[in-house]
Amino acid sequence: MEQQKSAVIEGDAPPKQVALAIERLGKASRLFAEIRLGVDRLLEVVIDLSEQETKTALDLIVKGDSSIRCHFQDLLILGKQLEEFGVLNESLRSRGDSWGLHMPLVCPDGAVVAYAWKRQLAGQAGASAVDRTRLALKAFTDQKKRFFSHLQDESSGQTYGSDLSISKKRASREDSESFGEHKNLSDVLFSLQKEASYMNVFTYKRLDWRKIASSLTDVKNIDSLKEKNSLGSVSMNEVAIIELFVPSVFRAFISLHPAGSTNPDSVAFFSPDEEGNHIHPNGKSLFHVFKYIKEHADRALQYFCGVNRNASLSLLLNWICSYRTLYSQSCCGCGRILFMESVRVLLPPVYRSYLQSSSLKFSSFQTPKNEQSSERISAYHIGCYVDERL
Amino acid sequence: MATVKIVINKIRQSKNREGAESGAMPVKWLLHWKNISNLDKKMAEDILSEMLKSIERMYAVKEGPWKNTLSFFHPNLKDLKKPTVCASECLGLSLYEDPEKFFFVLFPPKLVVEVDSNYSLLMNHLGSYKKGNFIHFEGTRYRCGDFRLRLGFASSVSLRIKAVFMEIEYLPISSIKTAEPIMEGFISLLKLLMSQTGIPGNFVCHDPKYAEFELPDQYSSMHTALQYSYLMTQLI
């Protein structure tokens, strides 16, 4: 039965294969539900043990156990089939004979499935119009939340569109002067380390970070681990995560996609004393301060990618450097450091102007000679922030 | 006496060899409410309820109770034939968050020592230091965004002290220098809120000289112990 199925698969067109893969994933989720139900029933029997005869209870337990084991076997078979497909790993991508569609991959760090293949699937697998619209709408709203979070702040769509294009033109004209040539990753990182002496830069391969994150509190190991990942010790082609550490202030992570390129994919901020498995470029800090900085950073990242794709990493690094004054620079709006925000939390100025950041000269990683000079990027509280695009 | 001193020196040396503690602690500042006259019970309770109202305006949420105890130790000089160098003032502090540890603050020489919590029993048995009066710091913990506040009474029956005090902790930072602007901002906000209640008096903030006691910039329970000893000198 399985061999017959796999023979059919080899000769099928890509959309059919994708449809089969999805059907199997659906079957897997149904199996999970069956297993859960089975376990619940077992628990019920065990809890009611005192009220029933022990013999019938025993029969029920044995039956329940065997059915759950059956489901687990089915799940194992299904898992193997999906693995052969390349659904659960990156084998198809490396094989090069990808189906001409974006693969529905389940990545270790929870990357979002691309929208394009769903559209193809809905179009060619004969889905009804209702299904197609439902799929399209769901995929679009998910992508919008993740990649266009700044659009949610807008009240009037039309004025936003025209102003953004004006500011884009202004920024890109100035940027083309300062970001003349396309810099590669090692240039960017080494110049950053050289000029920003207050900061430590570390680079990691994608899965190496996972190993380190769980042992951050172990002081004896951390120094040797950090030496292994200091700038220059990991080959530039494999660098997928960059860590920027300003002692006592913050720790920021940037994920690059693909590894070794200058395309930042996501950014996150944490306290330097935080430890745990939630510390990675897509994670959220436990502290309110860094949670709100990350939300702002997502918008800034989108802006930098939109304005100048080649220099987006340099712009992002430059902008992150301005956060070294997180606890010392007062807000440009109200002049104070702490402010009770509308979200009912006392916060320092967590917003840094990214429009201003992208129009400053490239070499402003260094601390300005005069701390009050106009070259400093403005800091704002959430409540004091005036959207610069309007 | 000599044995006690040797033991304390050994503990200090081993602490230095191990280096910094593995877990970083958030920075804390200790304040107390200073009034012109001494506080009696009723006044202290009024002040506490007003402080509570003020922090509730900052959306503080109650977390739980807590209690620290500060004890005085006096050296037992009767049995000595010749005078030796010993600490003339010795304060012992037990903290709620670190029940397995006990902290000593010695006045000359300027030293903060962290020991096992059973050590005070040992001292009693050795007889070199006698336990004297003690002050209880008792109150409630609150969480206010990224801040943790401890609000309560400092009371001692024997010394006839009753004071209201507050401990402010800013969780994301463990470096004392970096946290300064944030703490000062919070205290000015607090002073503003309390001035609106009309209660006489003011918050007093201490400036313990951590460097004189050889404590690093990275905050730890030893810094807390030092702050409490400074507070104690203000109260008496």
XYZ file of C-alpha atoms in Angstrom, chain A residues 216-219 247-249 271-273 275 286-290 326-328 336-338 340-341 344-348, chain B residues 20-25 57-59 143-147 170-175 178 181-183 185-186 189 217-218:
58
model
C 24.210 31.494 29.875
C 24.313 31.503 33.686
C 27.256 29.150 33.844
C 29.979 31.729 34.255
C 27.705 45.591 29.004
C 25.083 46.421 31.660
C 22.691 47.921 29.110
C 18.546 42.359 29.355
C 22.231 41.421 29.766
C 21.330 39.268 32.772
C 18.926 33.687 30.516
C 10.681 39.003 30.004
C 11.011 42.713 30.715
C 8.585 45.345 29.438
C 11.385 47.675 28.404
C 12.836 45.237 25.899
C 18.796 53.623 26.841
C 18.989 54.468 30.549
C 20.826 57.775 30.377
C 12.396 63.120 31.547
C 13.769 59.621 31.769
C 10.839 57.670 33.222
C 4.079 56.238 32.809
C 2.973 54.951 29.417
C 0.461 51.139 32.547
C 4.171 50.570 32.818
C 6.954 52.993 33.741
C 9.440 53.000 30.887
C 12.556 54.911 29.859
C 31.631 37.043 40.625
C 28.475 35.170 41.541
C 26.931 33.305 38.668
C 23.486 34.908 38.948
C 23.310 38.679 38.550
C 20.985 40.509 40.920
C -1.560 54.952 41.241
C 1.489 53.567 39.431
C -0.458 50.339 38.805
C 5.384 44.520 41.234
C 5.143 47.699 39.195
C 6.064 47.024 35.545
C 9.824 46.336 35.550
C 10.134 47.579 39.155
C 14.783 47.695 38.968
C 14.847 44.249 37.453
C 16.523 44.642 34.024
C 19.769 46.203 35.322
C 22.389 44.773 37.664
C 25.010 47.520 37.374
C 23.787 52.309 34.916
C 19.240 57.798 36.354
C 16.348 55.346 36.361
C 16.259 55.111 40.164
C 13.617 59.264 38.076
C 11.490 56.799 40.001
C 8.033 60.488 40.745
C 29.629 47.685 40.600
C 27.687 44.470 39.993
